[in-house]
GROMACS .gro file of N, CA and C in nm:
model
  492
    1MET      N    1  13.983  15.408  13.158
    1MET     CA    2  13.897  15.368  13.175
    1MET      C    3  13.863  15.241  13.312
    2HIS      N    4  13.838  15.285  13.409
    2HIS     CA    5  13.766  15.220  13.502
    2HIS      C    6  13.704  15.095  13.513
    3ALA      N    7  13.803  15.000  13.584
    3ALA     CA    8  13.680  14.869  13.580
    3ALA      C    9  13.602  14.912  13.636
    4ALA      N   10  13.499  14.833  13.602
    4ALA     CA   11  13.313  14.815  13.684
    4ALA      C   12  13.349  14.726  13.779
    5ILE      N   13  13.333  14.822  13.951
    5ILE     CA   14  13.317  14.781  14.016
    5ILE      C   15  13.172  14.705  14.040
    6GLY      N   16  13.055  14.735  13.995
    6GLY     CA   17  12.951  14.681  13.991
    6GLY      C   18  12.934  14.535  13.948
    7GLU      N   19  13.027  14.506  13.864
    7GLU     CA   20  13.094  14.347  13.805
    7GLU      C   21  13.118  14.251  13.906
    8MET      N   22  13.126  14.259  14.016
    8MET     CA   23  13.208  14.225  14.140
    8MET      C   24  13.117  14.220  14.247
    9LYS      N   25  13.006  14.075  14.254
    9LYS     CA   26  12.897  14.127  14.327
    9LYS      C   27  12.942  14.046  14.448
   10ALA      N   28  12.858  14.078  14.606
   10ALA     CA   29  12.911  14.013  14.715
   10ALA      C   30  12.771  14.017  14.795
   11GLY      N   31  12.746  13.892  14.825
   11GLY     CA   32  12.645  13.891  14.905
   11GLY      C   33  12.582  13.945  15.049
   12PRO      N   34  12.477  13.973  15.128
   12PRO     CA   35  12.506  14.025  15.246
   12PRO      C   36  12.595  13.998  15.333
   13GLY      N   37  12.671  14.062  15.372
   13GLY     CA   38  12.766  13.982  15.527
   13GLY      C   39  12.873  13.895  15.507
   14GLU      N   40  12.888  13.913  15.317
   14GLU     CA   41  12.994  13.817  15.259
   14GLU      C   42  13.142  13.878  15.226
   15GLU      N   43  13.255  13.819  15.333
   15GLU     CA   44  13.358  13.890  15.311
   15GLU      C   45  13.453  13.808  15.203
   16ILE      N   46  13.497  13.922  15.136
   16ILE     CA   47  13.539  13.903  14.996
   16ILE      C   48  13.660  13.886  15.056
   17ALA      N   49  13.751  13.776  14.997
   17ALA     CA   50  13.925  13.784  14.992
   17ALA      C   51  13.973  13.849  14.855
   18TRP      N   52  14.131  13.908  14.888
   18TRP     CA   53  14.189  13.983  14.780
   18TRP      C   54  14.335  13.875  14.806
   19TRP      N   55  14.366  13.904  14.659
   19TRP     CA   56  14.527  13.828  14.688
   19TRP      C   57  14.604  13.904  14.721
   20GLN      N   58  14.709  13.851  14.798
   20GLN     CA   59  14.808  13.954  14.785
   20GLN      C   60  14.947  13.898  14.734
   21PRO      N   61  15.044  13.937  14.700
   21PRO     CA   62  15.185  13.891  14.731
   21PRO      C   63  15.228  13.813  14.868
   22THR      N   64  15.316  13.708  14.835
   22THR     CA   65  15.424  13.682  14.946
   22THR      C   66  15.491  13.771  14.934
   23TRP      N   67  15.595  13.653  15.137
   23TRP     CA   68  15.666  13.763  15.126
   23TRP      C   69  15.808  13.702  15.061
   24GLN      N   70  15.783  13.585  14.972
   24GLN     CA   71  15.920  13.553  14.882
   24GLN      C   72  15.859  13.680  14.756
   25ASP      N   73  15.745  13.667  14.696
   25ASP     CA   74  15.724  13.787  14.626
   25ASP      C   75  15.788  13.933  14.636
   26GLY      N   76  15.744  13.952  14.752
   26GLY     CA   77  15.834  14.099  14.803
   26GLY      C   78  15.974  14.115  14.792
   27LEU      N   79  16.025  13.969  14.860
   27LEU     CA   80  16.191  13.993  14.842
   27LEU      C   81  16.202  14.014  14.705
   28ARG      N   82  16.183  13.933  14.683
   28ARG     CA   83  16.223  13.924  14.515
   28ARG      C   84  16.236  14.045  14.423
   29HIS      N   85  16.136  14.146  14.438
   29HIS     CA   86  16.121  14.222  14.438
   29HIS      C   87  16.142  14.371  14.454
   30LEU      N   88  16.236  14.303  14.626
   30LEU     CA   89  16.307  14.427  14.690
   30LEU      C   90  16.412  14.475  14.605
   31GLY      N   91  16.522  14.380  14.545
   31GLY     CA   92  16.606  14.389  14.488
   31GLY      C   93  16.725  14.425  14.588
   32TRP      N   94  16.843  14.512  14.552
   32TRP     CA   95  16.926  14.603  14.632
   32TRP      C   96  16.876  14.699  14.719
   33ARG      N   97  16.736  14.728  14.766
   33ARG     CA   98  16.710  14.831  14.741
   33ARG      C   99  16.666  14.771  14.971
   34TRP      N  100  16.706  14.621  14.977
   34TRP     CA  101  16.736  14.614  15.121
   34TRP      C  102  16.836  14.657  15.181
   35ILE      N  103  16.932  14.696  15.158
   35ILE     CA  104  17.036  14.776  15.214
   35ILE      C  105  16.929  14.918  15.284
   36PHE      N  106  16.864  14.969  15.294
   36PHE     CA  107  16.767  15.066  15.373
   36PHE      C  108  16.751  15.028  15.467
   37PHE      N  109  16.727  14.887  15.513
   37PHE     CA  110  16.663  14.801  15.641
   37PHE      C  111  16.762  14.814  15.711
   38LEU      N  112  16.896  14.833  15.674
   38LEU     CA  113  17.029  14.835  15.788
   38LEU      C  114  16.999  14.931  15.903
   39PRO      N  115  16.976  15.095  15.839
   39PRO     CA  116  16.902  15.163  16.031
   39PRO      C  117  16.861  15.113  16.076
   40ALA      N  118  16.701  15.027  16.039
   40ALA     CA  119  16.613  14.967  16.082
   40ALA      C  120  16.638  14.854  16.170
   41ILE      N  121  16.699  14.781  16.116
   41ILE     CA  122  16.792  14.693  16.243
   41ILE      C  123  16.893  14.725  16.326
   42GLY      N  124  16.940  14.820  16.264
   42GLY     CA  125  17.049  14.892  16.390
   42GLY      C  126  16.977  14.913  16.515
   43VAL      N  127  16.814  15.007  16.484
   43VAL     CA  128  16.777  15.047  16.612
   43VAL      C  129  16.714  14.966  16.666
   44ILE      N  130  16.673  14.853  16.605
   44ILE     CA  131  16.616  14.760  16.695
   44ILE      C  132  16.727  14.675  16.727
   45GLY      N  133  16.842  14.668  16.726
   45GLY     CA  134  16.977  14.545  16.804
   45GLY      C  135  17.007  14.683  16.876
   46PHE      N  136  16.977  14.748  16.904
   46PHE     CA  137  17.022  14.910  16.997
   46PHE      C  138  16.939  14.873  17.109
   47ALA      N  139  16.792  14.861  17.084
   47ALA     CA  140  16.715  14.855  17.196
   47ALA      C  141  16.698  14.773  17.236
   48VAL      N  142  16.698  14.623  17.145
   48VAL     CA  143  16.741  14.487  17.226
   48VAL      C  144  16.838  14.545  17.348
   49ALA      N  145  16.959  14.548  17.304
   49ALA     CA  146  17.091  14.603  17.364
   49ALA      C  147  17.052  14.672  17.489
   50ALA      N  148  16.989  14.785  17.462
   50ALA     CA  149  16.920  14.868  17.559
   50ALA      C  150  16.835  14.808  17.698
   51TYR      N  151  16.761  14.705  17.660
   51TYR     CA  152  16.690  14.636  17.735
   51TYR      C  153  16.750  14.550  17.804
   52TRP      N  154  16.854  14.462  17.759
   52TRP     CA  155  16.931  14.365  17.843
   52TRP      C  156  17.058  14.496  17.930
   53PHE      N  157  17.108  14.585  17.821
   53PHE     CA  158  17.215  14.639  17.967
   53PHE      C  159  17.147  14.835  17.952
   54PRO      N  160  17.066  14.810  18.041
   54PRO     CA  161  17.005  14.961  18.090
   54PRO      C  162  17.076  15.130  18.052
   55PRO      N  163  17.238  15.096  18.067
   55PRO     CA  164  17.242  15.243  18.105
   55PRO      C  165  17.265  15.284  17.918
   56LEU      N  166  17.212  15.186  17.841
   56LEU     CA  167  17.213  15.212  17.681
   56LEU      C  168  17.106  15.336  17.680
   57ALA      N  169  16.993  15.259  17.742
   57ALA     CA  170  16.892  15.344  17.752
   57ALA      C  171  16.892  15.484  17.748
   58ASN      N  172  17.001  15.553  17.805
   58ASN     CA  173  17.005  15.679  17.859
   58ASN      C  174  17.052  15.763  17.708
   59LEU      N  175  17.097  15.680  17.650
   59LEU     CA  176  17.130  15.708  17.482
   59LEU      C  177  17.053  15.775  17.388
   60ILE      N  178  16.959  15.674  17.390
   60ILE     CA  179  16.827  15.683  17.338
   60ILE      C  180  16.814  15.836  17.276
   61VAL      N  181  16.791  15.961  17.400
   61VAL     CA  182  16.703  16.102  17.337
   61VAL      C  183  16.846  16.112  17.313
   62PRO      N  184  16.988  16.136  17.326
   62PRO     CA  185  17.102  16.235  17.284
   62PRO      C  186  17.113  16.100  17.107
   63LEU      N  187  17.142  15.980  17.096
   63LEU     CA  188  17.122  15.956  16.921
   63LEU      C  189  17.016  16.008  16.859
   64GLY      N  190  16.940  16.029  16.900
   64GLY     CA  191  16.784  16.074  16.834
   64GLY      C  192  16.644  15.979  16.826
   65PHE      N  193  16.585  16.038  16.880
   65PHE     CA  194  16.432  15.943  16.903
   65PHE      C  195  16.403  15.953  16.729
   66LYS      N  196  16.379  16.084  16.627
   66LYS     CA  197  16.392  16.126  16.534
   66LYS      C  198  16.429  16.053  16.449
   67PHE      N  199  16.547  16.009  16.448
   67PHE     CA  200  16.596  15.954  16.333
   67PHE      C  201  16.579  15.769  16.412
   68MET      N  202  16.515  15.719  16.478
   68MET     CA  203  16.435  15.582  16.474
   68MET      C  204  16.347  15.599  16.420
   69LEU      N  205  16.252  15.717  16.492
   69LEU     CA  206  16.130  15.704  16.369
   69LEU      C  207  16.190  15.685  16.222
   70PHE      N  208  16.267  15.814  16.163
   70PHE     CA  209  16.325  15.766  16.025
   70PHE      C  210  16.340  15.629  15.983
   71ALA      N  211  16.391  15.608  16.048
   71ALA     CA  212  16.436  15.421  16.011
   71ALA      C  213  16.300  15.364  15.999
   72ALA      N  214  16.248  15.338  16.104
   72ALA     CA  215  16.114  15.275  16.111
   72ALA      C  216  16.056  15.322  16.006
   73GLY      N  217  16.024  15.453  15.951
   73GLY     CA  218  15.935  15.476  15.836
   73GLY      C  219  16.033  15.419  15.719
   74VAL      N  220  16.125  15.455  15.705
   74VAL     CA  221  16.189  15.383  15.537
   74VAL      C  222  16.142  15.219  15.546
   75ALA      N  223  16.211  15.192  15.669
   75ALA     CA  224  16.163  15.062  15.670
   75ALA      C  225  16.024  15.021  15.626
   76VAL      N  226  15.951  15.089  15.648
   76VAL     CA  227  15.768  15.044  15.608
   76VAL      C  228  15.763  15.044  15.469
   77THR      N  229  15.792  15.189  15.452
   77THR     CA  230  15.765  15.273  15.324
   77THR      C  231  15.790  15.136  15.222
   78LEU      N  232  15.939  15.084  15.263
   78LEU     CA  233  15.980  14.975  15.185
   78LEU      C  234  15.939  14.846  15.144
   79ILE      N  235  15.865  14.833  15.224
   79ILE     CA  236  15.788  14.714  15.196
   79ILE      C  237  15.710  14.749  15.143
   80GLY      N  238  15.589  14.828  15.194
   80GLY     CA  239  15.455  14.906  15.042
   80GLY      C  240  15.549  14.868  14.972
   81TYR      N  241  15.671  14.947  14.865
   81TYR     CA  242  15.681  14.953  14.791
   81TYR      C  243  15.673  14.784  14.709
   82ALA      N  244  15.798  14.768  14.748
   82ALA     CA  245  15.808  14.602  14.703
   82ALA      C  246  15.686  14.511  14.745
   83PHE      N  247  15.573  14.551  14.765
   83PHE     CA  248  15.482  14.474  14.770
   83PHE      C  249  15.358  14.465  14.641
   84ARG      N  250  15.393  14.656  14.609
   84ARG     CA  251  15.324  14.712  14.498
   84ARG      C  252  15.375  14.643  14.391
   85GLN      N  253  15.476  14.640  14.382
   85GLN     CA  254  15.603  14.591  14.288
   85GLN      C  255  15.563  14.432  14.256
   86ALA      N  256  15.542  14.402  14.368
   86ALA     CA  257  15.542  14.220  14.317
   86ALA      C  258  15.413  14.203  14.228
   87THR      N  259  15.299  14.318  14.301
   87THR     CA  260  15.153  14.300  14.216
   87THR      C  261  15.148  14.319  14.068
   88LYS      N  262  15.220  14.443  14.049
   88LYS     CA  263  15.251  14.512  13.932
   88LYS      C  264  15.298  14.405  13.790
   89ALA      N  265  15.408  14.340  13.849
   89ALA     CA  266  15.494  14.339  13.845
   89ALA      C  267  15.464  14.161  13.751
   90ARG      N  268  15.306  14.105  13.827
   90ARG     CA  269  15.256  14.000  13.772
   90ARG      C  270  15.203  14.012  13.596
   91THR      N  271  15.227  13.961  13.502
   91THR     CA  272  15.241  14.012  13.364
   91THR      C  273  15.125  13.932  13.326
   92GLU      N  274  15.092  13.776  13.356
   92GLU     CA  275  14.945  13.707  13.345
   92GLU      C  276  14.852  13.740  13.371
   93PRO      N  277  14.763  13.706  13.314
   93PRO     CA  278  14.627  13.762  13.384
   93PRO      C  279  14.603  13.665  13.523
   94PHE      N  280  14.525  13.701  13.617
   94PHE     CA  281  14.552  13.608  13.741
   94PHE      C  282  14.415  13.653  13.795
   95CYS      N  283  14.357  13.581  13.905
   95CYS     CA  284  14.222  13.575  13.995
   95CYS      C  285  14.303  13.701  14.105
   96ILE      N  286  14.217  13.823  14.100
   96ILE     CA  287  14.210  13.885  14.180
   96ILE      C  288  14.154  13.876  14.344
   97HIS      N  289  14.132  13.728  14.305
   97HIS     CA  290  14.034  13.682  14.469
   97HIS      C  291  14.125  13.555  14.521
   98CYS      N  292  14.199  13.528  14.480
   98CYS     CA  293  14.294  13.336  14.457
   98CYS      C  294  14.399  13.404  14.395
   99GLY      N  295  14.448  13.451  14.316
   99GLY     CA  296  14.592  13.466  14.290
   99GLY      C  297  14.603  13.355  14.143
  100TYR      N  298  14.504  13.274  14.108
  100TYR     CA  299  14.509  13.181  14.025
  100TYR      C  300  14.552  13.246  13.862
  101ASN      N  301  14.616  13.151  13.824
  101ASN     CA  302  14.687  13.192  13.683
  101ASN      C  303  14.562  13.193  13.572
  102LEU      N  304  14.511  13.306  13.514
  102LEU     CA  305  14.417  13.274  13.458
  102LEU      C  306  14.434  13.259  13.287
  103THR      N  307  14.611  13.267  13.255
  103THR     CA  308  14.603  13.226  13.082
  103THR      C  309  14.516  13.124  12.998
  104GLY      N  310  14.484  13.156  12.937
  104GLY     CA  311  14.409  13.072  12.863
  104GLY      C  312  14.244  13.089  12.812
  105LEU      N  313  14.214  13.120  12.955
  105LEU     CA  314  14.093  13.121  12.972
  105LEU      C  315  14.034  13.269  12.923
  106PRO      N  316  13.877  13.221  12.884
  106PRO     CA  317  13.809  13.367  12.787
  106PRO      C  318  13.813  13.460  12.915
  107ASP      N  319  13.757  13.621  12.845
  107ASP     CA  320  13.725  13.709  12.952
  107ASP      C  321  13.594  13.692  13.028
  108ASN      N  322  13.569  13.751  13.084
  108ASN     CA  323  13.445  13.785  13.161
  108ASN      C  324  13.353  13.595  13.163
  109TYR      N  325  13.444  13.556  13.264
  109TYR     CA  326  13.438  13.411  13.255
  109TYR      C  327  13.397  13.391  13.456
  110ARG      N  328  13.427  13.229  13.496
  110ARG     CA  329  13.482  13.237  13.670
  110ARG      C  330  13.565  13.171  13.661
  111CYS      N  331  13.645  13.271  13.720
  111CYS     CA  332  13.824  13.169  13.841
  111CYS      C  333  13.756  13.038  13.843
  112PRO      N  334  13.852  12.886  13.815
  112PRO     CA  335  13.855  12.770  13.819
  112PRO      C  336  13.872  12.711  13.961
  113GLU      N  337  13.967  12.834  14.019
  113GLU     CA  338  14.007  12.820  14.156
  113GLU      C  339  13.880  12.845  14.260
  114CYS      N  340  13.853  12.928  14.265
  114CYS     CA  341  13.767  13.036  14.358
  114CYS      C  342  13.619  13.034  14.318
  115GLY      N  343  13.597  13.014  14.202
  115GLY     CA  344  13.423  13.077  14.155
  115GLY      C  345  13.397  13.217  14.128
  116ARG      N  346  13.493  13.312  14.193
  116ARG     CA  347  13.487  13.415  14.183
  116ARG      C  348  13.477  13.461  13.998
  117PRO      N  349  13.381  13.594  14.018
  117PRO     CA  350  13.383  13.616  13.814
  117PRO      C  351  13.460  13.714  13.802
  118TYR      N  352  13.526  13.702  13.725
  118TYR     CA  353  13.658  13.831  13.675
  118TYR      C  354  13.633  13.905  13.517
  119SER      N  355  13.715  13.962  13.498
  119SER     CA  356  13.682  14.041  13.342
  119SER      C  357  13.869  14.088  13.368
  120TRP      N  358  13.936  14.142  13.231
  120TRP     CA  359  14.027  14.155  13.241
  120TRP      C  360  14.061  14.341  13.276
  121ARG      N  361  13.967  14.402  13.259
  121ARG     CA  362  13.962  14.541  13.278
  121ARG      C  363  13.959  14.533  13.428
  122VAL      N  364  13.890  14.460  13.538
  122VAL     CA  365  13.895  14.451  13.676
  122VAL      C  366  14.049  14.371  13.708
  123ILE      N  367  14.114  14.312  13.663
  123ILE     CA  368  14.247  14.246  13.657
  123ILE      C  369  14.328  14.313  13.630
  124ASN      N  370  14.314  14.423  13.507
  124ASN     CA  371  14.411  14.529  13.518
  124ASN      C  372  14.398  14.652  13.617
  125GLU      N  373  14.250  14.728  13.690
  125GLU     CA  374  14.276  14.807  13.718
  125GLU      C  375  14.320  14.747  13.870
  126TYR      N  376  14.272  14.624  13.941
  126TYR     CA  377  14.338  14.581  14.040
  126TYR      C  378  14.522  14.606  14.076
  127ARG      N  379  14.601  14.563  13.937
  127ARG     CA  380  14.707  14.532  13.902
  127ARG      C  381  14.772  14.685  13.948
  128ARG      N  382  14.737  14.754  13.867
  128ARG     CA  383  14.737  14.896  13.909
  128ARG      C  384  14.796  14.979  14.030
  129ASP      N  385  14.666  14.951  14.138
  129ASP     CA  386  14.657  14.984  14.300
  129ASP      C  387  14.568  14.900  14.349
  130PRO      N  388  14.584  14.782  14.435
  130PRO     CA  389  14.495  14.734  14.466
  130PRO      C  390  14.485  14.739  14.601
  131GLN      N  391  14.517  14.833  14.668
  131GLN     CA  392  14.482  14.904  14.780
  131GLN      C  393  14.376  15.030  14.741
  132TRP      N  394  14.419  15.071  14.647
  132TRP     CA  395  14.302  15.185  14.628
  132TRP      C  396  14.190  15.113  14.533
  133PHE      N  397  14.258  14.990  14.480
  133PHE     CA  398  14.079  14.890  14.431
  133PHE      C  399  13.979  14.885  14.509
  134VAL      N  400  14.116  14.799  14.624
  134VAL     CA  401  13.998  14.784  14.752
  134VAL      C  402  13.870  14.869  14.847
  135SER      N  403  13.963  14.959  14.843
  135SER     CA  404  13.900  15.080  14.940
  135SER      C  405  13.818  15.156  14.858
  136ARG      N  406  13.766  15.134  14.706
  136ARG     CA  407  13.713  15.182  14.613
  136ARG      C  408  13.549  15.086  14.614
  137TRP      N  409  13.605  14.951  14.603
  137TRP     CA  410  13.557  14.842  14.599
  137TRP      C  411  13.446  14.847  14.758
  138LYS      N  412  13.497  14.861  14.873
  138LYS     CA  413  13.417  14.898  14.961
  138LYS      C  414  13.349  15.044  14.977
  139ALA      N  415  13.400  15.122  14.938
  139ALA     CA  416  13.337  15.241  14.997
  139ALA      C  417  13.201  15.264  14.897
  140SER      N  418  13.180  15.145  14.746
  140SER     CA  419  13.099  15.137  14.667
  140SER      C  420  12.979  15.040  14.742
  141HIS      N  421  13.004  14.945  14.782
  141HIS     CA  422  12.934  14.893  14.875
  141HIS      C  423  12.870  14.924  15.022
  142LYS      N  424  12.920  15.074  15.043
  142LYS     CA  425  12.889  15.107  15.131
  142LYS      C  426  12.776  15.242  15.087
  143LEU      N  427  12.735  15.272  14.958
  143LEU     CA  428  12.605  15.326  14.925
  143LEU      C  429  12.514  15.285  14.916
  144PRO      N  430  12.366  15.382  14.965
  144PRO     CA  431  12.253  15.336  14.999
  144PRO      C  432  12.205  15.305  14.800
  145GLU      N  433  12.132  15.202  14.820
  145GLU     CA  434  12.098  15.129  14.687
  145GLU      C  435  11.981  15.266  14.643
  146ASN      N  436  12.006  15.229  14.490
  146ASN     CA  437  11.899  15.319  14.427
  146ASN      C  438  11.755  15.282  14.435
  147PHE      N  439  11.706  15.412  14.475
  147PHE     CA  440  11.554  15.427  14.474
  147PHE      C  441  11.523  15.470  14.310
  148ALA      N  442  11.378  15.440  14.310
  148ALA     CA  443  11.278  15.499  14.212
  148ALA      C  444  11.298  15.667  14.279
  149THR      N  445  11.304  15.788  14.190
  149THR     CA  446  11.300  15.900  14.202
  149THR      C  447  11.159  15.951  14.291
  150LEU      N  448  11.166  16.026  14.333
  150LEU     CA  449  11.070  16.099  14.443
  150LEU      C  450  10.990  16.191  14.366
  151ASP      N  451  10.872  16.158  14.298
  151ASP     CA  452  10.822  16.299  14.224
  151ASP      C  453  10.700  16.362  14.357
  152ALA      N  454  10.786  16.468  14.367
  152ALA     CA  455  10.726  16.537  14.464
  152ALA      C  456  10.608  16.699  14.455
  153GLY      N  457  10.578  16.686  14.298
  153GLY     CA  458  10.514  16.738  14.223
  153GLY      C  459  10.518  16.850  14.228
  154PRO      N  460  10.463  17.013  14.209
  154PRO     CA  461  10.526  17.091  14.199
  154PRO      C  462  10.511  17.163  14.307
  155GLY      N  463  10.611  17.328  14.339
  155GLY     CA  464  10.644  17.348  14.434
  155GLY      C  465  10.543  17.424  14.479
  156PRO      N  466  10.513  17.556  14.618
  156PRO     CA  467  10.414  17.634  14.629
  156PRO      C  468  10.488  17.761  14.557
  157GLN      N  469  10.389  17.802  14.538
  157GLN     CA  470  10.375  17.935  14.374
  157GLN      C  471  10.363  18.037  14.475
  158ARG      N  472  10.501  18.124  14.430
  158ARG     CA  473  10.534  18.273  14.505
  158ARG      C  474  10.475  18.371  14.401
  159LYS      N  475  10.431  18.449  14.497
  159LYS     CA  476  10.357  18.575  14.429
  159LYS      C  477  10.488  18.688  14.382
  160SER      N  478  10.557  18.746  14.268
  160SER     CA  479  10.646  18.797  14.223
  160SER      C  480  10.632  18.914  14.278
  161ARG      N  481  10.678  18.993  14.289
  161ARG     CA  482  10.672  19.140  14.337
  161ARG      C  483  10.612  19.260  14.214
  162ASP      N  484  10.692  19.224  14.073
  162ASP     CA  485  10.670  19.306  13.986
  162ASP      C  486  10.549  19.279  13.943
  163GLY      N  487  10.492  19.197  13.975
  163GLY     CA  488  10.269  19.157  13.934
  163GLY      C  489  10.312  19.079  13.824
  164THR      N  490  10.399  19.005  13.734
  164THR     CA  491  10.386  18.948  13.693
  164THR      C  492  10.356  18.771  13.728
   0.00000   0.00000   0.00000
């Protein structure tokens, strides 16, 4: 069951802040995977050395531009993984706007820190995939308002070919 996006209202032009894990949270959940950053660090070191010693710049093509892109892609993917894991690892209920720990507070209430409403369903949905949740929330607020249905009346009467 999906969280009710309609539970989270925003005023016109109001910008809503979303809680994101800190760098310390991300590094804590990175664990042994930090070793995958070594190729990217090597590529950065090589680029800096090539800047100071121009003949090294000629080695970029033989060493492989694709390898450099691959190393950068692995590093960026790993950062995203660490932040997703840090969000999922929070077992206590927390405000999805400010990160305040809501342990001991009732369901369907307001956060004492930021004053925004919350519910356990919305928090669990956010915890599963914060980026998707925020994207879905933004998309739902771009939809037009529900208007009353328009009764256009009966359509034009067409004669049938068989005479009925």
